[in-house]
XYZ file of C-alpha atoms in Angstrom:
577
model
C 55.346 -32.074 -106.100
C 53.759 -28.575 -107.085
C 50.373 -29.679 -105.291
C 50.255 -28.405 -101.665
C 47.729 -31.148 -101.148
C 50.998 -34.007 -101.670
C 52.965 -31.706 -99.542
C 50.993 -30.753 -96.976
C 48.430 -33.639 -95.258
C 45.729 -32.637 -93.296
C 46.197 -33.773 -89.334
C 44.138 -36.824 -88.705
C 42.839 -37.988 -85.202
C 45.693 -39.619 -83.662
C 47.815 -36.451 -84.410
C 48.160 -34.052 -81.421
C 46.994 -30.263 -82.189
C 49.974 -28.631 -80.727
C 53.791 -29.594 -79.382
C 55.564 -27.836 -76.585
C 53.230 -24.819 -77.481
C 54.112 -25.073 -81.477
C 50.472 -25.303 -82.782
C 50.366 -27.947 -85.735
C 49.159 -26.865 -89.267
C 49.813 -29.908 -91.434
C 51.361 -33.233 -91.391
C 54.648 -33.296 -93.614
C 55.488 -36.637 -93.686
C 56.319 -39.746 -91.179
C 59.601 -42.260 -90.552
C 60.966 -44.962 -88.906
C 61.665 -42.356 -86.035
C 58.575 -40.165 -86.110
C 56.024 -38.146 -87.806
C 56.920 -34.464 -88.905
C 54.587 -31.761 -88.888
C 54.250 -28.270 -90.123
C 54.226 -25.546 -87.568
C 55.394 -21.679 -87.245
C 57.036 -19.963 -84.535
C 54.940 -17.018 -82.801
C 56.408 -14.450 -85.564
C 54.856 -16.604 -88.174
C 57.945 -18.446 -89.945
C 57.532 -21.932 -90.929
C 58.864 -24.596 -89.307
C 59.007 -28.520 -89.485
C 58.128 -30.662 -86.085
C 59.489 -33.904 -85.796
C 58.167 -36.011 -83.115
C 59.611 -39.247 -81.494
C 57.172 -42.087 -81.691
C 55.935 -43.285 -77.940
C 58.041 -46.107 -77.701
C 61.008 -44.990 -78.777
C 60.184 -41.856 -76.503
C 59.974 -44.513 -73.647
C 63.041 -46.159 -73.712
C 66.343 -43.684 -71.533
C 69.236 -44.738 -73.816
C 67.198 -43.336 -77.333
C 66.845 -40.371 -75.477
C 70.133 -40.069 -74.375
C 71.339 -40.637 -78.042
C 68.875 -37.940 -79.273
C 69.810 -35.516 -76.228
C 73.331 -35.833 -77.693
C 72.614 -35.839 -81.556
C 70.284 -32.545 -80.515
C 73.687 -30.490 -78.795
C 75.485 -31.427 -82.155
C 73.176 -30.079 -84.505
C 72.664 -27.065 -82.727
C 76.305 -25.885 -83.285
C 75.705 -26.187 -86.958
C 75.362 -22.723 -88.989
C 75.280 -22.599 -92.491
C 73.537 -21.073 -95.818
C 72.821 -24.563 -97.436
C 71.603 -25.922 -93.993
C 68.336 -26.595 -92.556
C 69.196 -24.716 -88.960
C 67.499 -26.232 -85.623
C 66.212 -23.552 -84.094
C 64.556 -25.408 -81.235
C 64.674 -29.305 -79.422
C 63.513 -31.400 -76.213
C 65.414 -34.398 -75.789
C 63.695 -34.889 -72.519
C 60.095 -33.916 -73.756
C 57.160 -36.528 -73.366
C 57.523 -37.328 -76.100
C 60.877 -35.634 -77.480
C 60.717 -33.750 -80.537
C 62.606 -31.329 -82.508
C 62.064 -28.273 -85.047
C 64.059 -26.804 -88.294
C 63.629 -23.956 -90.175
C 61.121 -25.265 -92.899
C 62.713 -25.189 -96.709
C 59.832 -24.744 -98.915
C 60.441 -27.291 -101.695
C 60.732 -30.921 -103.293
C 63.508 -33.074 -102.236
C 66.348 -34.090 -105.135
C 64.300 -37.252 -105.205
C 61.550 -36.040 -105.234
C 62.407 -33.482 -107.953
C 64.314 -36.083 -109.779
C 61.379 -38.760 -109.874
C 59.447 -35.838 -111.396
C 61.593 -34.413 -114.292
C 64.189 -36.234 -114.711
C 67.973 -35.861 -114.613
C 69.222 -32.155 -113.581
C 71.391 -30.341 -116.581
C 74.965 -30.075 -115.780
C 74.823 -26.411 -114.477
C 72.297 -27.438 -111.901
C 74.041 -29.993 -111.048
C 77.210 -27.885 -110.581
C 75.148 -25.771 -108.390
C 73.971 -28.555 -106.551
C 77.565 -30.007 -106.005
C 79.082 -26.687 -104.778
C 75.892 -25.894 -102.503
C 76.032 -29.660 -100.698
C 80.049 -29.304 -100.315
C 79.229 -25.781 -98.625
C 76.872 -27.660 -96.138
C 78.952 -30.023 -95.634
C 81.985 -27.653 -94.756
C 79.717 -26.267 -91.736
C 79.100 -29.636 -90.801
C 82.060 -30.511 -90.279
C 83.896 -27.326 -89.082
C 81.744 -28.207 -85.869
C 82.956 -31.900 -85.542
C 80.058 -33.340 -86.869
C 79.826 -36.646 -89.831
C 76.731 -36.447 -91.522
C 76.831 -40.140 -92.263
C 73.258 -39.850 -94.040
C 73.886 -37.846 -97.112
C 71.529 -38.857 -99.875
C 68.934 -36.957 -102.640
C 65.700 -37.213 -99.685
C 67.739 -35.263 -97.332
C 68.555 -32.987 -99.772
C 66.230 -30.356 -99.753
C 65.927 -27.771 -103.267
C 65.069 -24.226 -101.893
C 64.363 -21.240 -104.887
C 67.882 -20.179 -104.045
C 69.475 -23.704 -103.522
C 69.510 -27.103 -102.259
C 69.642 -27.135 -98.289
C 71.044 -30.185 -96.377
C 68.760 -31.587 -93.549
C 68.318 -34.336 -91.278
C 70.675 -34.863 -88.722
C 68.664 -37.784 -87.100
C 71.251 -39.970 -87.127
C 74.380 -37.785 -87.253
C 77.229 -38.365 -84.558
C 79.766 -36.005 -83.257
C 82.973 -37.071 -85.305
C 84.762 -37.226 -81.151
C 82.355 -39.903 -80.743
C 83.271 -43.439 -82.173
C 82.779 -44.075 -85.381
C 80.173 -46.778 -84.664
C 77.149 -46.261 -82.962
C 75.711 -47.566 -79.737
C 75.956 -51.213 -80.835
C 79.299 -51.066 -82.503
C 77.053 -51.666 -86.222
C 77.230 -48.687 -89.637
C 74.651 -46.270 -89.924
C 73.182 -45.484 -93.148
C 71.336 -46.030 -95.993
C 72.977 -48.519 -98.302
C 72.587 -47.396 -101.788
C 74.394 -44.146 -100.960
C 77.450 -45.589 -98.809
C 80.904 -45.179 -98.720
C 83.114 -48.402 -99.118
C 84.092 -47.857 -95.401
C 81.105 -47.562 -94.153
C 79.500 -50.926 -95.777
C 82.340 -52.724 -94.118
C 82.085 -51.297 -90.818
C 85.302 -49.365 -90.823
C 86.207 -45.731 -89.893
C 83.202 -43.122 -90.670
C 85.131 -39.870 -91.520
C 84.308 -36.706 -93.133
C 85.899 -38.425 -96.512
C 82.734 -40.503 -95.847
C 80.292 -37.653 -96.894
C 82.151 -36.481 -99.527
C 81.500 -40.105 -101.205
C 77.877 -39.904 -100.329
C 78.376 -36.008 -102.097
C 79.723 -37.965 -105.023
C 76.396 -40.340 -105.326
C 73.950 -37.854 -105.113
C 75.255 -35.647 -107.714
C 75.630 -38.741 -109.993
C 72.154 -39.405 -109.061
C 70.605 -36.151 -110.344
C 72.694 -36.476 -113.245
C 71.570 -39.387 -114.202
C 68.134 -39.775 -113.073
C 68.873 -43.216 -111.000
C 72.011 -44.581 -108.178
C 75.259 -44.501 -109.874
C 75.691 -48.027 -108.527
C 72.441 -49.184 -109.983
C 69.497 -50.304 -108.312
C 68.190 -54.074 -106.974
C 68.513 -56.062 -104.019
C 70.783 -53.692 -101.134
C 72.958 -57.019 -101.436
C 73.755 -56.164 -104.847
C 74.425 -52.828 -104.799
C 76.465 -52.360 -101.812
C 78.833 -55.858 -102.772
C 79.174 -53.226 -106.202
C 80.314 -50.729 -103.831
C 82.561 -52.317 -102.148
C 84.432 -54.350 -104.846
C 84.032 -52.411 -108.198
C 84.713 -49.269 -109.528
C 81.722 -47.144 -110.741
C 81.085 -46.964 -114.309
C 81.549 -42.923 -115.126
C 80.976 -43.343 -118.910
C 77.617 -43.000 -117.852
C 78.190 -39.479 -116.476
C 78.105 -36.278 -118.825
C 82.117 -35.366 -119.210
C 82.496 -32.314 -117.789
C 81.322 -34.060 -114.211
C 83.603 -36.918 -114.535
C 87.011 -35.577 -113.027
C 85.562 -34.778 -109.701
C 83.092 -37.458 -109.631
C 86.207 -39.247 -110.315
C 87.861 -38.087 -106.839
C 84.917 -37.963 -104.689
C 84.123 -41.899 -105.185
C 87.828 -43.104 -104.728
C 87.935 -46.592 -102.761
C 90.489 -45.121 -100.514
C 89.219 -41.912 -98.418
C 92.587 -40.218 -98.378
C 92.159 -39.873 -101.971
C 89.023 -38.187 -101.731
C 88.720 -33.837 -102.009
C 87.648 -31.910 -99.191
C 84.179 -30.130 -99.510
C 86.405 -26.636 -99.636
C 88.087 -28.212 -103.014
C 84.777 -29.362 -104.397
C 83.210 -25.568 -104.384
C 86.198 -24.487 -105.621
C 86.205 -26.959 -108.715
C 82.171 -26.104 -109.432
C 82.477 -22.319 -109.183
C 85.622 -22.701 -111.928
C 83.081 -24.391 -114.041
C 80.401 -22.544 -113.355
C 82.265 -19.227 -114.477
C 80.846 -15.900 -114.631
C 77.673 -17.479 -113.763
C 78.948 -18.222 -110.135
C 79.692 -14.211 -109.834
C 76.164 -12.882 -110.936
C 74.179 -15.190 -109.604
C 73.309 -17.525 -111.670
C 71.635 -20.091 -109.293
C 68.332 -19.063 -108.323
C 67.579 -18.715 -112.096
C 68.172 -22.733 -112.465
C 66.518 -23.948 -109.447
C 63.158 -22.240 -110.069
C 63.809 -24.072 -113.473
C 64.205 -27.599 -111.954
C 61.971 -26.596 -108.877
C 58.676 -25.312 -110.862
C 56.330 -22.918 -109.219
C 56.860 -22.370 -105.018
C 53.708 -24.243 -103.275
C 52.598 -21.963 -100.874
C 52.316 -22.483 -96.866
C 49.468 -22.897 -95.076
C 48.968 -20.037 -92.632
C 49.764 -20.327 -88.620
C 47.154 -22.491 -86.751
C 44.882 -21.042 -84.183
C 43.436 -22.947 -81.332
C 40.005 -24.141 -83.195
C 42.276 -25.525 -85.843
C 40.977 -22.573 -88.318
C 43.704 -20.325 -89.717
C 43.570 -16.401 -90.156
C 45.564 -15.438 -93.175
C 45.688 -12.086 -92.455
C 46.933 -10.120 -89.258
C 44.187 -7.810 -88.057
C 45.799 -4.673 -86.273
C 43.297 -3.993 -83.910
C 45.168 -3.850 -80.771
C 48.704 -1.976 -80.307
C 50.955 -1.032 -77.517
C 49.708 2.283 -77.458
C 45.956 1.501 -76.389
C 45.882 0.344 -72.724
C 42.659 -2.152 -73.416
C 43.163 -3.565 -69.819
C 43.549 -2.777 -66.008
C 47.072 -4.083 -66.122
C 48.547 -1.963 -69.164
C 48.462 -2.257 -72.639
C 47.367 -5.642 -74.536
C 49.648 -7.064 -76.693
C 48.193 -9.401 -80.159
C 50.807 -12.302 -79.958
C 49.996 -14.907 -82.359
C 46.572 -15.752 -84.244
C 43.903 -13.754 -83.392
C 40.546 -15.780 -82.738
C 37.022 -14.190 -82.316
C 34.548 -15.486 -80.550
C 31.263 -13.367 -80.882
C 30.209 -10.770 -82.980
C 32.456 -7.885 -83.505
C 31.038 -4.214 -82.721
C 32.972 -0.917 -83.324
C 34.732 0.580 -80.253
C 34.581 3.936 -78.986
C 37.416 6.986 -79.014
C 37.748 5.307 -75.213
C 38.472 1.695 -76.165
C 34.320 1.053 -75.087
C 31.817 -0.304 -77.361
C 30.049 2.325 -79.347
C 26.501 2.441 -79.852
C 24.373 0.041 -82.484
C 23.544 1.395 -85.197
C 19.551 0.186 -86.521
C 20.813 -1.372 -89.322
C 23.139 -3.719 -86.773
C 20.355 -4.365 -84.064
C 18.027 -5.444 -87.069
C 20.692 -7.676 -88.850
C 21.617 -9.206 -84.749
C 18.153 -10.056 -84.448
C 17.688 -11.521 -87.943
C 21.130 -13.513 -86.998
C 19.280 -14.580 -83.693
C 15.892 -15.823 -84.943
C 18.149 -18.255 -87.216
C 20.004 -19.769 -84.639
C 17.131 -20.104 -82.591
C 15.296 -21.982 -85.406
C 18.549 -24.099 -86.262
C 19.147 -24.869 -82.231
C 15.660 -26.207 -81.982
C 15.400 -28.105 -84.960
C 18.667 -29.455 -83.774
C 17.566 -30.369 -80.343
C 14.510 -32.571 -82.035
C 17.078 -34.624 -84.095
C 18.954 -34.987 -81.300
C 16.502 -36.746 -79.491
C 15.208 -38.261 -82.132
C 18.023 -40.236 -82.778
C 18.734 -40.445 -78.638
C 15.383 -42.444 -78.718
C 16.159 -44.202 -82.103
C 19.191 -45.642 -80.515
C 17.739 -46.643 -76.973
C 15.375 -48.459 -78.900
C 17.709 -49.880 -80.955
C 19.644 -51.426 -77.562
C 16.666 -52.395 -75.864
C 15.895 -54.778 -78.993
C 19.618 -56.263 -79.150
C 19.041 -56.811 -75.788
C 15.808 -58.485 -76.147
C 17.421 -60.845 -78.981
C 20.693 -61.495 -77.186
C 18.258 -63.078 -74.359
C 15.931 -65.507 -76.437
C 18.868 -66.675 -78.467
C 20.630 -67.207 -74.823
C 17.571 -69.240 -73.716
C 17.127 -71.283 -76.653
C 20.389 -72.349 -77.040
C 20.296 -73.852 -73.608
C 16.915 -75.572 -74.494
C 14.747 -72.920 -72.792
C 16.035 -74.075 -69.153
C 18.462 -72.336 -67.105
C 20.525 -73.860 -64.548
C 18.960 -74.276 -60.934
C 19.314 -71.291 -59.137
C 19.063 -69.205 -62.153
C 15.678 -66.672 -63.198
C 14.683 -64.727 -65.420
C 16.743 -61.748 -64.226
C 20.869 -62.164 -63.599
C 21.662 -63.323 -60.632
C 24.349 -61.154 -58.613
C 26.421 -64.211 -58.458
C 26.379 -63.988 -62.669
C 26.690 -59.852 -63.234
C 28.637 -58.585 -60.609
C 32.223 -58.378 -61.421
C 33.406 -57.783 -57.721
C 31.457 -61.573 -56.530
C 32.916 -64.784 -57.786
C 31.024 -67.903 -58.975
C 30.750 -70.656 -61.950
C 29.018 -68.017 -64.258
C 31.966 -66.348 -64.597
C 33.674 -69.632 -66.364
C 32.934 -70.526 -70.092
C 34.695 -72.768 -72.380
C 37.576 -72.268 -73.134
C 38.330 -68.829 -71.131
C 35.300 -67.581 -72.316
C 32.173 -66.203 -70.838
C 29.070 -68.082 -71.280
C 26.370 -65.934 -72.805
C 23.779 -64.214 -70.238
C 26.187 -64.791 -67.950
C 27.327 -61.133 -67.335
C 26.251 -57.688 -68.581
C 28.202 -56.356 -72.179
C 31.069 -53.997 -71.257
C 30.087 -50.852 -71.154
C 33.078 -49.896 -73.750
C 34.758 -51.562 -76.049
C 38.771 -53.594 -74.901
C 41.450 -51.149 -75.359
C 44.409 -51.714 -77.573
C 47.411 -53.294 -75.625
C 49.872 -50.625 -74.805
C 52.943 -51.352 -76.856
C 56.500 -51.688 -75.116
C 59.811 -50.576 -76.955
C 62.584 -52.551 -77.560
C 65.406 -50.455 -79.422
C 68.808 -51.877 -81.113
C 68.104 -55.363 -81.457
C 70.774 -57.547 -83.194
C 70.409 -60.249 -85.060
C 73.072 -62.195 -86.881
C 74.031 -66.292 -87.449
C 74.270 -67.006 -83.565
C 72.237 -64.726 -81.852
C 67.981 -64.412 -82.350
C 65.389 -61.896 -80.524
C 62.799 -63.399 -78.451
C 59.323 -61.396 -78.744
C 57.452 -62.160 -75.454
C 60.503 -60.718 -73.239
C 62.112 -58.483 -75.638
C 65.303 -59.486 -75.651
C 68.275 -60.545 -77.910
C 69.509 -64.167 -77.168
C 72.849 -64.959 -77.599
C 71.509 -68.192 -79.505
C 69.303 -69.454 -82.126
C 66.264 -70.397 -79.855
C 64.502 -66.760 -79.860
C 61.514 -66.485 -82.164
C 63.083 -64.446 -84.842
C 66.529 -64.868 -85.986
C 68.474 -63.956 -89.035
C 69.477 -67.224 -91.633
C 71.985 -66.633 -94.482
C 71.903 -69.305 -97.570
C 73.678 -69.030 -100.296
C 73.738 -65.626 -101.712
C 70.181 -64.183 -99.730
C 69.667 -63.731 -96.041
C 66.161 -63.629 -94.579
C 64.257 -63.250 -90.912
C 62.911 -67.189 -90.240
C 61.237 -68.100 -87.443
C 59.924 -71.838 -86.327
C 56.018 -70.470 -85.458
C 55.948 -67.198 -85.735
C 54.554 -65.452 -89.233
C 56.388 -62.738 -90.562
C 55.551 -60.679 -93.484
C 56.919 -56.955 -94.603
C 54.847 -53.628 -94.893
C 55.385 -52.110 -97.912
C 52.920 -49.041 -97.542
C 54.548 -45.903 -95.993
C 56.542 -45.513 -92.755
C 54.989 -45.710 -89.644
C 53.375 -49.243 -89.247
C 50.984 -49.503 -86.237
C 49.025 -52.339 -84.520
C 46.231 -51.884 -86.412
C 48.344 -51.999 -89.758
C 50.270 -54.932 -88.901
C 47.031 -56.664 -87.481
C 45.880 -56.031 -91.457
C 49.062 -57.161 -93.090
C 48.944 -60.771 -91.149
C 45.226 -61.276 -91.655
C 45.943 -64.408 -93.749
C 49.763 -64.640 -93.701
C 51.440 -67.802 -93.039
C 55.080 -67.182 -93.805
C 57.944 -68.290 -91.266
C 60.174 -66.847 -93.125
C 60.936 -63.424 -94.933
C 63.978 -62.015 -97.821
C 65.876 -59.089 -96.836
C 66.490 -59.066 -100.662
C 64.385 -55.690 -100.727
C 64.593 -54.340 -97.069
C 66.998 -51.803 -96.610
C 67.161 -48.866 -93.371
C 64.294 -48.707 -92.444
C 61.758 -51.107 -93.934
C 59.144 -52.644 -91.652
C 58.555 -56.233 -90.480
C 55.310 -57.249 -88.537
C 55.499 -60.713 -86.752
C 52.835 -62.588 -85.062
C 53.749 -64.978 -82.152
C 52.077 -67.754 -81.414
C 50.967 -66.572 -77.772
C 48.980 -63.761 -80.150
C 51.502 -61.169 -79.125
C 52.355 -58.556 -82.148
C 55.466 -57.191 -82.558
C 56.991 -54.363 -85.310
C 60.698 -54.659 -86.528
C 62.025 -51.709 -87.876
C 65.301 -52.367 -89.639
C 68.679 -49.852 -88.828
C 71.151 -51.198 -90.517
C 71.548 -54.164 -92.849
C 74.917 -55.818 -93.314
C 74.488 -58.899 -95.321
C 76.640 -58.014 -98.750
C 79.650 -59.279 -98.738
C 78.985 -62.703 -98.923
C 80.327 -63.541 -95.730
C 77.389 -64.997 -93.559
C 79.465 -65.418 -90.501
C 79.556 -61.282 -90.387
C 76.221 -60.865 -91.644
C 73.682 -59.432 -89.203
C 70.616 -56.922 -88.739
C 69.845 -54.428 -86.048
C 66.111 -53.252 -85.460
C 64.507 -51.313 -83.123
C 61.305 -53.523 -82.072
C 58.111 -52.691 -80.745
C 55.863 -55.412 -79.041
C 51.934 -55.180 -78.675
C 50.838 -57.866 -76.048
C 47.686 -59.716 -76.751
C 44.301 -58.864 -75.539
C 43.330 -59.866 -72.322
């Protein structure tokens, strides 16, 4: 990823051009949570914006969660970090910001080169175990740890993403009692449901460095049934492993967490192996090797959206430029008009000939180019009243010929009031089925609006309990329209009328996406055999309602369908009216 055009995405139109005065330069990348954006603070250091999506935003006990996840990460300091450096749990909608780490994920890096050599993996190991001794020393479990929230920086990997991180006071559960994570990177105990402990990191530590050893999961990839029953009930194979790793990789995935090595013994163990390298500093030197060239940043925003990529230092505290004291330049610096030279006095000095002819040169042409403009203008103003004026026409005769060229008694040639005025009642306003009848009424002036969606977070779905779309809620039966239905060794999301399907483009389904998907689908029923945290179900109910179900956690792989279940946040789009 040495393109800054896969890095950084230009904003599109539903993004907003600035957040809680953090002007927005590019869009980074979206999730199951939000979209995240690059920004800069006011002294010009990049940062990364993640904003809540709307109806999460909406709903108190997300927020509350975030509020809290927000106090943890702020405690956390560290060199292999991604520091928060600012947050609003309370913000319409909430968002967040972290230093920006200019570089490819381990994935990302990974999917690109290959596996990392042993000394970068070393480096890797002891860098991760640092982060995660910070993250801890403030109470704090990770839970998350995997290569795409591991971050490789020309001086080392940095840890990020603290979405879903709880303080290790809390329980070990969230909200809903269910694990949090993503399955092919879990610990044993955290599959199950049991304890999540710092023990449960250093297992997740263990994966990804396995992982950018060997270029895939440790555990192998497939179905998250698969791979987390594999977890659970099998020791990993570490032939696979270049020797020198083995021994700690060896420690770090032991079944039991007491057998595990704290993220103090792991540096210790890499820097041995490292050697003299670990002393001189050795490390940048390998990750601009697996790294590549550093993509550069795209400037600070100003407020047109343009970007200035060089200070100007016209204005300083020493020139008092207005009644009230001296002017201070804080942030971009946008011009609007020409620019003329000032005088020893801070006035404008006087134009020179060659300026007033080049200003009146500049003038003619925008006089030409504003008339010329103007004529298009209503040109095309005229081209499209005429255009209207002959739908109209049509819409009219085919009205009167399909009612054989006779209009009901009381009707003309023009509306009658009873027929166009939306505020007087009468059997115009009836057509069949629901529908107007045409020449009835006058077009709406602008076109239905999309149905404003409503938020339904932490749904739970298992073999007795279903969600039911129209009122949101989780029944504590099988009668809702979507429930969960384990058979055999697969578990899927079945419903009796309602057609399901899964999005398998990038995060961040919307109405319009999911409108798309079920053009044509007729599917009751849906595998989680490839859904994992997450992945994205749209549903269509039969009442025309849309809803989105975006999967938390998946528990289905131990074979035992009576524990199986799914949580999801859910989002519902009400049909038209």
């Amino acid at each position: 990823m040495n393109d800054a055009t896969e890095v950084f995405q230009p904003l599109q139109a539903d993004d907003p051009p600035q957040m809680a005065g953090y002007r927005l330069a590019a869009r980074l990348g979206a999730g199951g949570m939000g979209r995240v954006y690059l920004s800069h603070t006011q002294g010009g250091r990049p940062v990364a914006i993640k904003v809540v999506r709307p109806e999460l935003a909406d709903d108190p006990a997300f927020r509350r969660r975030f509020g809290r996840e927000i106090r943890a990460a702020r405690r956390v300091r560290g060199a292999y970090t991604a520091e928060l450096i600012d947050a609003d749990a309370n913000g319409v909608p909430p968002w967040l910001a972290t230093l920006y780490v200019p570089g490819p994920s381990l994935a990302e890096a990974v999917a690109r080169r290959g596996p990392l050599p042993v000394p970068a993996v070393l480096w890797l190991m002891a860098g991760v175990a640092e982060a995660l001794q910070a993250i801890h020393g403030e109470g704090i479990v990770h839970r998350d740890l995997k290569p795409s929230n591991v971050l490789l920086a020309a001086d080392g990997p940095r840890v990020i993403d603290f979405g879903i991180s709880l303080a290790a006071d809390l329980t070990s559960n969230t909200a809903t009692g269910t694990a949090v994570g993503t399955p092919q990177f879990m610990a044993p105990e955290q599959a199950t449901g049991g304890a999540v402990t710092t023990a449960t990191d250093v297992f997740a530590l263990g994966q990804t460095a396995a992982f950018a050893a060997l270029g895939e999961p440790l555990y192998g990839d497939g179905p998250s049934v698969g791979v987390l029953y594999r977890i659970v009930h099998s020791a990993p194979d570490l032939s696979l492993l270049p020797e020198p790793l083995r021994p700690m990789m060896a420690r770090c995935l032991a079944l039991d967490p007491a057998e595990r090595p704290t993220p103090a013994e792991v540096v210790e163990w890499c820097r041995g192996r490292l050697g003299r390298d670990a002393d001189t500093g050795g490390g940048p030197a390998v990750w601009r090797e697996v790294t590549g060239p550093e993509v550069s940043v795209p400037p600070p925003a100003t407020a047109h959206g343009a970007t200035v990529p060089h200070p100007m230092p016209l204005l300083s505290p020493t020139r008092p430029l207005g009644p009230h004291g001296p002017l201070v330049l804080n942030g971009p610096l946008v011009l609007n008009g020409p620019m003329r030279a000032m005088g020893p006095n801070g006035s404008a000095g006087p134009e020179r000939p060659e300026q007033r002819r080049a200003r009146r040169r500049r003038t003619a042409l925008l006089t030409v180019v504003a008339v010329t403009g103007g004529a298009l203008l209503i040109a095309g103003l005229g081209w499209t009243l005429k255009q209207g004026v002959d739908r109209y026409r049509t819409r009219e005769t085919t009205s009167s010929s399909a009612s054989g060229g006779d209009r009901s008694a009381g009707s003309s040639a023009s509306p009658s009031r009873s027929a166009t005025d939306p505020g007087t009642k009468g059997t115009a306003d009836a057509g069949t089925d629901g529908e107007r009848t045409s020449g009835t009424a006058n077009p709406s002036p602008t076109a239905p609006r999309d149905p404003q969606p409503t938020a339904y977070p932490m749904q739970f779905l298992s073999q007795t309990s279903s969600v039911d779309i129209p009122s949101g809620r989780t029944r504590e039966d099988r009668k809702g329209d979507v429930r969960l239905s384990c058979k055999e060794i697969l578990c899927a999301l079945e419903s009796d009328k309602s057609v399901i399907t899964m999005m398998y483009a990038d995060p961040g389904a919307t109405l319009e996406t999911c409108r798309i998907a079920l053009t044509g689908a007729k599917s009751h029923s849906f595998t989680l055999s490839g859904a994992a945290a997450g992945s994205e179900f749209c549903v269509k109910h039969p009442s025309g309602d849309i809803a989105l179900l975006v999967i938390q956690v998946k528990s289905t792989a131990l074979g035992d369908h009576e524990a199986s279940f799914v949580t999801a946040d859910m989002t519902v789009w009400p049909k038209k009216t």
